[in-house]
XYZ file of C-alpha atoms in Angstrom:
169
model
C 10.996 1.126 -12.332
C 8.644 -0.644 -10.396
C 8.329 -4.456 -10.663
C 4.598 -4.416 -9.724
C 1.970 -2.521 -11.609
C -1.189 -1.589 -9.708
C -4.118 -2.835 -11.628
C -7.074 -1.929 -9.174
C -8.581 -1.928 -5.688
C -10.830 -4.321 -3.957
C -13.764 -2.423 -3.112
C -15.832 -5.274 -1.383
C -16.931 -8.713 -1.243
C -19.108 -10.116 -3.831
C -21.756 -12.982 -2.597
C -20.673 -15.407 -0.072
C -18.516 -17.406 -2.210
C -15.128 -15.451 -1.709
C -15.359 -13.482 -4.832
C -14.137 -10.025 -4.482
C -15.183 -6.682 -6.464
C -12.274 -4.544 -8.089
C -12.167 -1.021 -9.390
C -9.666 -1.364 -12.217
C -6.872 1.341 -12.209
C -5.918 0.310 -15.529
C -7.074 2.022 -19.001
C -8.172 -1.800 -20.374
C -10.298 -4.227 -17.947
C -9.877 -6.761 -20.552
C -6.640 -7.426 -19.341
C -8.008 -9.248 -16.380
C -9.225 -11.950 -18.549
C -5.575 -13.217 -19.062
C -5.036 -12.466 -15.283
C -3.355 -15.830 -13.768
C -1.830 -14.511 -10.799
C -1.219 -11.033 -8.963
C -0.527 -9.793 -5.613
C -2.284 -8.231 -2.917
C -1.060 -5.493 -1.080
C -2.334 -6.598 2.776
C -0.896 -5.125 5.908
C 2.012 -3.572 3.689
C 3.136 -6.866 2.305
C 2.507 -8.208 -1.277
C 0.539 -11.548 -0.729
C 0.528 -13.740 -4.048
C -2.971 -15.014 -5.112
C -3.829 -17.269 -7.979
C -6.671 -16.080 -10.052
C -9.507 -19.023 -10.372
C -12.122 -16.732 -12.375
C -12.732 -13.508 -13.775
C -16.380 -11.901 -14.392
C -17.442 -8.218 -15.451
C -20.349 -6.317 -13.685
C -20.634 -2.731 -14.822
C -17.694 -0.730 -14.564
C -16.277 -3.293 -12.093
C -14.334 -6.498 -12.096
C -15.384 -9.639 -10.058
C -12.423 -11.878 -9.390
C -12.296 -15.316 -7.561
C -8.887 -16.275 -6.017
C -8.223 -19.779 -5.717
C -8.233 -21.384 -2.298
C -10.417 -18.890 -0.889
C -14.159 -20.241 -0.929
C -16.293 -17.895 1.514
C -17.017 -14.438 2.304
C -15.150 -14.885 5.783
C -11.546 -15.541 4.298
C -11.653 -12.729 1.369
C -13.046 -9.859 3.658
C -9.837 -8.861 5.035
C -8.731 -7.550 1.533
C -11.199 -5.050 1.153
C -9.688 -1.508 0.428
C -6.444 -3.318 -0.526
C -4.441 -2.344 -3.731
C -4.134 -5.179 -6.466
C -0.708 -5.741 -8.693
C 0.487 -7.809 -11.393
C 4.093 -8.513 -12.211
C 5.520 -6.045 -14.764
C 6.558 -9.234 -16.745
C 3.107 -10.157 -17.193
C 1.590 -6.543 -17.956
C -0.114 -5.942 -21.204
C 2.064 -4.993 -24.097
C 2.237 -1.156 -24.734
C 2.144 0.718 -27.914
C 4.283 3.028 -28.864
C 4.318 6.385 -27.160
C 2.170 4.698 -24.143
C 3.487 4.469 -20.544
C 2.588 2.933 -17.160
C 1.722 5.580 -14.972
C 4.150 4.586 -12.121
C 6.857 4.871 -14.683
C 6.137 8.784 -15.469
C 5.445 9.931 -11.796
C 8.588 11.281 -10.451
C 9.834 12.434 -14.138
C 11.685 15.716 -14.165
C 10.073 18.040 -16.235
C 11.411 21.187 -18.545
C 10.339 23.167 -21.065
C 11.969 22.683 -24.757
C 14.258 25.559 -23.907
C 15.725 23.597 -21.318
C 14.228 25.725 -18.288
C 13.327 23.089 -15.517
C 9.722 23.226 -14.371
C 9.831 20.520 -11.513
C 8.702 17.123 -11.150
C 5.659 15.073 -12.468
C 3.859 14.390 -9.418
C 0.006 13.298 -10.211
C -1.689 11.821 -13.083
C -5.637 12.991 -13.283
C -7.357 10.687 -15.728
C -10.385 12.880 -17.264
C -11.510 10.539 -20.085
C -10.632 12.159 -22.947
C -6.934 12.614 -22.231
C -4.813 12.575 -18.839
C -3.508 15.420 -17.164
C -0.294 15.629 -15.885
C 0.217 17.633 -12.638
C 3.909 19.131 -12.451
C 4.943 20.631 -9.130
C 7.744 23.143 -8.956
C 9.520 25.105 -6.502
C 7.172 26.800 -3.743
C 4.537 24.305 -4.551
C 3.828 25.739 -7.803
C 1.856 23.918 -10.022
C 1.340 23.306 -13.763
C -1.201 21.151 -15.543
C -0.161 19.637 -19.123
C -2.974 17.839 -21.084
C -1.382 14.426 -22.203
C -1.592 15.467 -25.844
C 1.142 15.516 -28.564
C 0.988 19.585 -28.979
C 2.127 19.820 -25.171
C 3.866 16.299 -24.410
C 6.983 16.928 -26.612
C 9.124 13.792 -25.452
C 9.067 11.572 -22.700
C 12.672 9.638 -21.921
C 11.849 6.815 -18.920
C 15.819 5.946 -19.066
C 16.733 9.547 -18.329
C 14.020 10.771 -16.114
C 12.963 13.252 -18.133
C 9.960 14.798 -19.780
C 10.030 17.807 -22.279
C 7.126 20.040 -22.375
C 5.958 23.018 -24.532
C 4.013 25.642 -22.793
C 0.577 26.399 -24.616
C -0.254 29.648 -25.006
C -2.232 31.039 -21.810
C -0.083 28.793 -19.361
C 0.952 31.000 -16.555
C 5.038 30.720 -16.148
């Protein structure tokens, strides 16, 4: 499991006092209210930053980092990913998972037939869709609903799915 979880992408600066606009990649934007420290992936290195302030504007989160007080100092973070330490992540309910823990799971049907690997998660609003890639790049799309997803075992690295009527084998 990854120690860091992505929670957003810095899209641009906000104002001239060193704030950034963040497009959240988490289901719960309210999680930013408790954010005290995070990591910015800058030039392939994780740089820790302390969060001084949080505001919300439309579907974006505006963050102010401690010690960064002008637009020039924060401009370099444009398009950088924002991460939190797993131990500071929001608590999950039963049958909830972090996307990063699902990617790479081996997927099989209820009868044990191997389908492939979960390679992508597509958020659709109503429910996520899991993209499973098998041999010869064959893909299956599974809605993340109880009727399709029978079992997820993060420890074993496995997901069991039910093929719905009409799904091509």
